[in-house]
Coordinates of C-alpha atoms in Angstrom, one line a residue:
X1 CA 136.4 162.7 109.6
X2 CA 136.9 159.1 110.1
X3 CA 135.9 159.1 113.6
X4 CA 132.3 159.9 112.3
X5 CA 131.2 156.2 111.7
X6 CA 133.2 155.6 114.8
X7 CA 131.2 157.7 116.6
X8 CA 127.7 156.4 114.9
X9 CA 128.8 153.1 115.5
X10 CA 129.4 153.6 119.5
X11 CA 125.6 155.2 119.8
X12 CA 124.1 152.6 118.0
X13 CA 125.5 150.2 120.7
X14 CA 124.4 153.0 122.9
X15 CA 120.6 152.4 121.9
X16 CA 121.1 148.5 122.4
X17 CA 122.2 149.2 125.5
X18 CA 119.6 151.7 126.4
X19 CA 116.8 148.7 126.0
X20 CA 118.9 146.1 127.8
X21 CA 118.8 148.3 131.0
X22 CA 115.5 149.3 130.3
X23 CA 114.6 145.7 130.5
X24 CA 117.0 144.6 133.4
X25 CA 116.2 147.7 135.5
X26 CA 112.1 146.8 135.1
X27 CA 111.6 149.9 133.3
X28 CA 109.8 147.7 130.4
X29 CA 107.6 149.8 128.5
X30 CA 105.0 148.5 125.8
X31 CA 104.9 152.4 124.2
X32 CA 108.5 152.6 124.3
X33 CA 109.5 149.2 122.9
X34 CA 107.0 149.8 120.0
X35 CA 109.1 150.0 116.8
X36 CA 106.6 152.5 115.2
X37 CA 107.3 155.0 118.1
X38 CA 111.0 154.6 117.8
X39 CA 110.7 155.4 114.2
X40 CA 108.7 158.5 115.1
X41 CA 111.6 159.2 117.5
X42 CA 114.3 158.5 114.9
X43 CA 112.1 161.3 112.9
X44 CA 112.2 163.6 115.3
X45 CA 115.6 163.0 116.3
X46 CA 116.6 163.7 112.8
X47 CA 114.6 167.1 112.9
X48 CA 116.5 168.5 115.2
X49 CA 119.4 169.0 112.6
X50 CA 117.1 172.0 111.9
X51 CA 118.7 173.9 114.7
X52 CA 122.2 173.2 113.4
X53 CA 120.9 174.0 109.5
X54 CA 120.1 177.5 110.6
X55 CA 123.4 177.8 112.1
X56 CA 125.1 176.5 109.2
X57 CA 123.1 178.9 106.7
X58 CA 123.5 181.9 109.0
X59 CA 127.8 181.3 108.7
X60 CA 127.5 180.8 104.6
X61 CA 125.3 183.6 104.2
X62 CA 127.9 186.4 104.4
X63 CA 130.2 184.5 101.9
X64 CA 127.3 183.9 99.7
X65 CA 126.6 187.7 99.8
X66 CA 130.5 188.2 98.9
X67 CA 130.2 185.7 96.2
X68 CA 127.2 187.5 94.8
X69 CA 128.3 190.8 94.9
X70 CA 131.7 189.8 93.5
X71 CA 130.2 188.2 90.7
X72 CA 127.5 190.7 89.6
X73 CA 130.5 193.1 89.8
X74 CA 132.4 190.7 87.2
X75 CA 129.6 190.2 85.6
X76 CA 128.7 193.9 84.8
X77 CA 132.2 194.8 83.9
X78 CA 132.0 192.4 81.5
X79 CA 128.5 193.4 80.4
X80 CA 127.8 189.5 80.8
X81 CA 123.8 189.5 82.2
X82 CA 123.8 185.9 80.1
X83 CA 126.2 184.4 82.2
X84 CA 124.2 185.5 85.5
X85 CA 120.8 184.1 83.9
X86 CA 122.5 180.7 83.4
X87 CA 123.7 180.7 86.7
X88 CA 120.5 181.9 88.6
X89 CA 118.7 179.1 86.3
X90 CA 121.3 176.6 87.3
X91 CA 121.5 176.7 91.1
X92 CA 117.4 177.0 90.8
X93 CA 117.4 173.7 88.8
X94 CA 119.7 171.7 90.9
X95 CA 117.5 173.1 94.3
X96 CA 114.8 171.8 92.4
X97 CA 116.6 168.1 92.1
X98 CA 118.1 168.1 95.8
X99 CA 114.5 168.2 97.2
X100 CA 113.2 165.6 94.8
X101 CA 115.9 163.0 95.9
X102 CA 115.2 164.0 99.7
X103 CA 111.8 162.8 99.5
X104 CA 112.7 160.0 97.3
X105 CA 114.7 158.3 100.0
X106 CA 112.5 159.8 102.8
X107 CA 109.7 157.6 100.8
X108 CA 112.0 154.6 100.6
X109 CA 113.1 154.7 104.2
X110 CA 109.3 155.1 105.4
X111 CA 108.2 152.3 103.3
X112 CA 110.9 149.8 104.3
X113 CA 110.6 150.6 107.8
X114 CA 106.8 149.9 107.6
X115 CA 107.5 146.5 105.9
X116 CA 109.9 145.5 108.5
X117 CA 107.8 146.6 111.5
X118 CA 104.4 144.4 109.9
X119 CA 106.6 141.3 108.3
X120 CA 109.6 141.0 110.3
X121 CA 109.8 142.6 113.8
X122 CA 108.6 139.6 115.5
X123 CA 110.4 136.3 114.1
X124 CA 112.5 135.5 116.9
X125 CA 115.7 134.0 114.9
X126 CA 116.5 137.1 112.7
X127 CA 119.0 136.2 109.7
X128 CA 121.6 139.0 109.6
X129 CA 120.9 140.3 105.8
X130 CA 123.1 143.5 106.9
X131 CA 126.3 141.4 105.7
X132 CA 124.8 141.6 102.5
X133 CA 124.7 145.5 102.3
X134 CA 128.6 146.3 101.1
X135 CA 127.7 144.1 98.1
X136 CA 124.5 146.3 97.8
X137 CA 126.3 149.3 98.2
X138 CA 128.9 148.3 95.7
X139 CA 126.6 148.0 92.8
X140 CA 124.7 151.0 93.2
X141 CA 127.6 153.1 93.4
X142 CA 129.0 151.7 90.6
X143 CA 125.8 152.5 88.7
X144 CA 125.6 155.7 90.1
X145 CA 129.1 157.2 91.1
X146 CA 131.2 154.4 88.3
X147 CA 133.3 153.6 91.1
X148 CA 135.5 150.7 90.1
X149 CA 135.9 147.1 91.5
X150 CA 139.1 145.9 92.6
X151 CA 140.5 142.6 94.2
X152 CA 140.8 143.9 97.7
X153 CA 137.1 144.7 97.7
X154 CA 135.9 141.6 95.8
X155 CA 137.8 139.6 98.6
X156 CA 136.6 141.7 101.6
X157 CA 133.4 141.1 100.1
X158 CA 133.2 137.7 99.7
X159 CA 134.8 136.9 103.4
X160 CA 132.3 138.8 105.1
X161 CA 129.5 137.5 103.3
X162 CA 130.7 133.9 104.0
X163 CA 131.8 134.5 107.5
X164 CA 128.1 136.2 108.6
X165 CA 126.3 133.1 106.7
X166 CA 129.0 130.7 108.9
X167 CA 128.0 132.6 112.2
X168 CA 124.2 132.1 111.4
X169 CA 124.6 128.7 110.4
X170 CA 126.5 127.9 113.7
X171 CA 123.8 129.9 116.1
X172 CA 121.1 127.7 113.8
X173 CA 119.6 130.9 112.7
X174 CA 118.6 129.1 109.7
X175 CA 116.4 126.7 111.4
X176 CA 113.1 128.4 110.9
X177 CA 113.9 129.9 107.1
X178 CA 111.1 128.2 105.2
X179 CA 108.8 128.7 107.9
X180 CA 110.0 132.7 107.9
X181 CA 110.4 132.6 103.7
X182 CA 108.2 135.6 102.9
X183 CA 109.6 137.7 105.9
X184 CA 113.1 137.0 105.3
X185 CA 112.6 138.0 101.7
X186 CA 111.0 141.3 102.5
X187 CA 114.2 141.9 104.9
X188 CA 116.2 141.1 101.8
X189 CA 114.7 143.8 99.6
X190 CA 114.0 146.3 102.4
X191 CA 118.1 145.9 102.6
X192 CA 118.3 146.4 98.9
X193 CA 116.0 149.7 99.1
X194 CA 117.9 150.5 102.0
X195 CA 121.4 150.7 100.7
X196 CA 119.9 152.5 97.2
X197 CA 118.8 154.9 99.9
X198 CA 122.0 155.6 101.0
X199 CA 124.2 155.9 98.0
X200 CA 121.1 158.3 96.7
X201 CA 121.8 160.6 100.0
X202 CA 125.5 160.2 98.6
X203 CA 124.3 161.5 95.4
X204 CA 122.4 164.4 96.5
X205 CA 125.1 165.6 98.9
X206 CA 128.0 165.3 96.5
X207 CA 126.2 166.4 93.5
X208 CA 123.3 168.5 94.1
X209 CA 125.4 170.2 96.9
X210 CA 123.3 169.3 99.9
X211 CA 124.7 170.1 103.4
X212 CA 124.3 166.8 106.1
X213 CA 122.3 169.1 108.0
X214 CA 119.5 169.9 105.4
X215 CA 119.2 166.4 104.2
X216 CA 118.9 165.0 108.0
X217 CA 116.4 167.8 108.8
X218 CA 114.2 167.2 105.8
X219 CA 114.4 163.6 105.7
X220 CA 113.3 163.6 109.5
X221 CA 110.5 166.2 108.9
X222 CA 109.3 164.4 106.3
X223 CA 109.6 160.8 108.0
X224 CA 108.1 162.4 111.1
X225 CA 104.4 163.3 108.6
X226 CA 104.5 160.3 106.9
X227 CA 104.2 158.0 110.1
X228 CA 101.7 161.0 111.8
X229 CA 99.2 160.4 108.7
X230 CA 100.0 156.7 108.8
X231 CA 98.9 156.7 112.5
X232 CA 96.1 158.8 112.2
X233 CA 94.7 156.5 109.0
X234 CA 94.8 153.4 111.6
X235 CA 93.2 155.1 114.2
X236 CA 90.3 156.4 112.9
X237 CA 89.8 155.5 109.0
X238 CA 90.4 151.3 109.2
X239 CA 88.6 149.8 111.6
X240 CA 90.8 147.2 112.2
X241 CA 94.2 148.9 112.9
X242 CA 97.2 147.9 111.4
X243 CA 99.4 149.5 114.0
X244 CA 98.8 148.7 117.7
X245 CA 100.2 151.4 120.5
X246 CA 98.6 151.4 123.5
X247 CA 98.7 155.0 124.8
X248 CA 99.3 154.9 128.3
X249 CA 102.2 157.6 128.3
X250 CA 103.9 158.7 131.6
X251 CA 107.3 160.6 133.0
X252 CA 109.3 157.5 132.8
X253 CA 108.2 157.2 128.8
X254 CA 109.0 160.7 128.1
X255 CA 112.3 160.5 129.4
X256 CA 112.9 157.6 127.4
X257 CA 111.7 158.5 124.6
X258 CA 113.9 161.8 124.8
X259 CA 116.7 159.7 125.2
X260 CA 116.1 158.2 122.2
X261 CA 115.5 161.5 120.2
X262 CA 118.7 162.2 121.2
X263 CA 120.5 159.4 120.8
X264 CA 119.3 159.0 117.0
X265 CA 119.4 162.4 116.2
X266 CA 123.8 162.1 116.5
X267 CA 123.8 158.7 114.9
X268 CA 121.7 159.8 111.8
X269 CA 123.7 163.1 111.8
X270 CA 127.1 160.5 112.3
X271 CA 125.8 158.4 109.3
X272 CA 125.3 161.5 106.8
X273 CA 128.7 162.8 107.8
X274 CA 130.1 159.5 107.1
X275 CA 129.0 159.4 103.5
X276 CA 129.6 162.9 103.2
X277 CA 133.3 163.0 103.5
X278 CA 133.9 159.2 102.3
X279 CA 132.0 156.8 100.2
X280 CA 128.7 155.5 100.7
X281 CA 130.6 152.2 101.4
X282 CA 131.2 153.7 104.5
X283 CA 128.2 153.7 106.1
X284 CA 128.9 149.6 106.2
X285 CA 131.6 150.5 109.1
X286 CA 128.7 151.9 111.3
X287 CA 126.1 148.9 111.0
X288 CA 128.9 146.3 111.8
X289 CA 129.9 148.2 114.9
X290 CA 126.2 148.5 115.9
X291 CA 125.3 144.9 114.9
X292 CA 128.4 143.4 116.6
X293 CA 126.7 144.9 120.1
X294 CA 123.6 143.4 119.5
X295 CA 124.9 140.2 118.4
X296 CA 126.8 140.0 121.4
X297 CA 123.9 140.7 123.3
X298 CA 121.7 138.3 121.8
X299 CA 125.0 135.7 122.2
X300 CA 125.4 135.8 125.8
X301 CA 121.5 135.7 126.6
X302 CA 120.5 133.0 124.2
X303 CA 123.4 131.0 123.9
X304 CA 124.9 129.9 126.7
X305 CA 127.9 127.7 125.2
X306 CA 131.3 129.6 125.7
X307 CA 132.7 127.6 123.0
X308 CA 130.2 129.1 120.5
X309 CA 130.6 132.5 121.9
X310 CA 133.8 133.3 121.5
X311 CA 134.5 131.3 117.9
X312 CA 131.1 134.0 117.1
X313 CA 133.4 136.8 118.4
X314 CA 136.4 136.3 116.6
X315 CA 134.1 135.6 113.7
X316 CA 132.5 139.4 113.8
X317 CA 136.2 141.0 114.8
X318 CA 137.5 139.3 111.6
X319 CA 134.5 140.8 110.0
X320 CA 134.8 144.2 111.3
X321 CA 138.5 143.9 110.1
X322 CA 137.6 142.7 106.5
X323 CA 135.3 146.0 106.5
X324 CA 138.2 148.1 107.1
X325 CA 140.2 146.5 104.2
X326 CA 137.2 147.3 101.8
X327 CA 137.2 150.7 103.0
X328 CA 141.1 151.1 102.8
X329 CA 141.1 152.2 106.3
X330 CA 143.5 149.2 106.5
X331 CA 145.6 148.3 103.8
X332 CA 146.8 144.3 103.3
X333 CA 150.2 144.5 101.7
X334 CA 150.0 140.8 100.2
X335 CA 149.0 139.1 96.9
X336 CA 149.5 142.6 95.1
X337 CA 145.8 143.7 96.9
X338 CA 147.3 147.2 97.8
X339 CA 147.9 147.6 94.3
X340 CA 145.0 149.8 93.5
X341 CA 143.9 151.1 96.4
X342 CA 143.2 154.9 96.0
X343 CA 146.3 156.0 97.8
X344 CA 148.6 153.7 95.7
X345 CA 146.7 154.8 92.5
X346 CA 147.1 158.3 93.1
X347 CA 150.7 157.9 93.8
X348 CA 151.3 156.1 90.5
X349 CA 149.7 159.3 89.2
X350 CA 151.6 161.7 90.4
X351 CA 154.6 159.4 89.6
X352 CA 153.7 159.4 86.2
X353 CA 152.9 163.1 85.8
X354 CA 156.5 163.8 87.7
X355 CA 158.3 161.2 84.9
X356 CA 156.5 163.4 81.9

């Protein structure tokens, strides 16, 4: 399962490299490079999980029939129809809540995407606010799941944020901070709500028993419908288009669009598989791998100084290492940081039980 975040990060890199090659081979397309079109492609990619959902439903159907038969048989033998009624009522309530939370996260994703597209997309020097995601995810995980935070978490978070800020200062990304104060604040608050959406997705899968294929499909489908509605409103109802798209669509654009759909399909599945099998904070592994690739590509294009490039790459490697320490993929056996990892807490609990 630990491969999921790394595969997700690799496909994020493939996404960045795809656009890099588009520019290198003179395949640039205003249609494909439009962030709104990219969002539609991402939603369509997530919707492809519908086919995996059908396979998943088919596989569990026979198992559910057997369980339901055995339950009813046991219920009839015990003359306990009340139990069956309560079971069905609880199942219906959980199913309703499941779709409610999926809709909430879809709205969060839609609104944050539109805000970033409108206010943040055209800024040249973008501050890497993703370094704060681990902090936001930690807070929401603590509020919703009561996840405890220990010394190795605090140390990792502090180092990730400080090194990330230092790298941005080194690359002079704060030079126009005052002029771009509003876009940067919007980006900051969007990251907060984005992190909240990730934790809600984790809650929906763990507590409301939603499969990764189901949540991926419905979020993609709802997002696709919302983007289409916005596109129609901006084109036919509002005179001054809020979304400027040139509809010069050719065969080259079709294949590029299809490639992005497939990349986003695998990428988003890896995100849901990661937070389903681990914690919401493991999602940051995917972010860091993808952002490292983007950071390095940007580095060699804009900053020709080799010494700065080396320092930035070293800083990114340290950030990546501390993310792995935070998520307990690696364990630092110094200063007692390893004392409160899940593995050692579980070991002490088993030891206490055996002593008793």
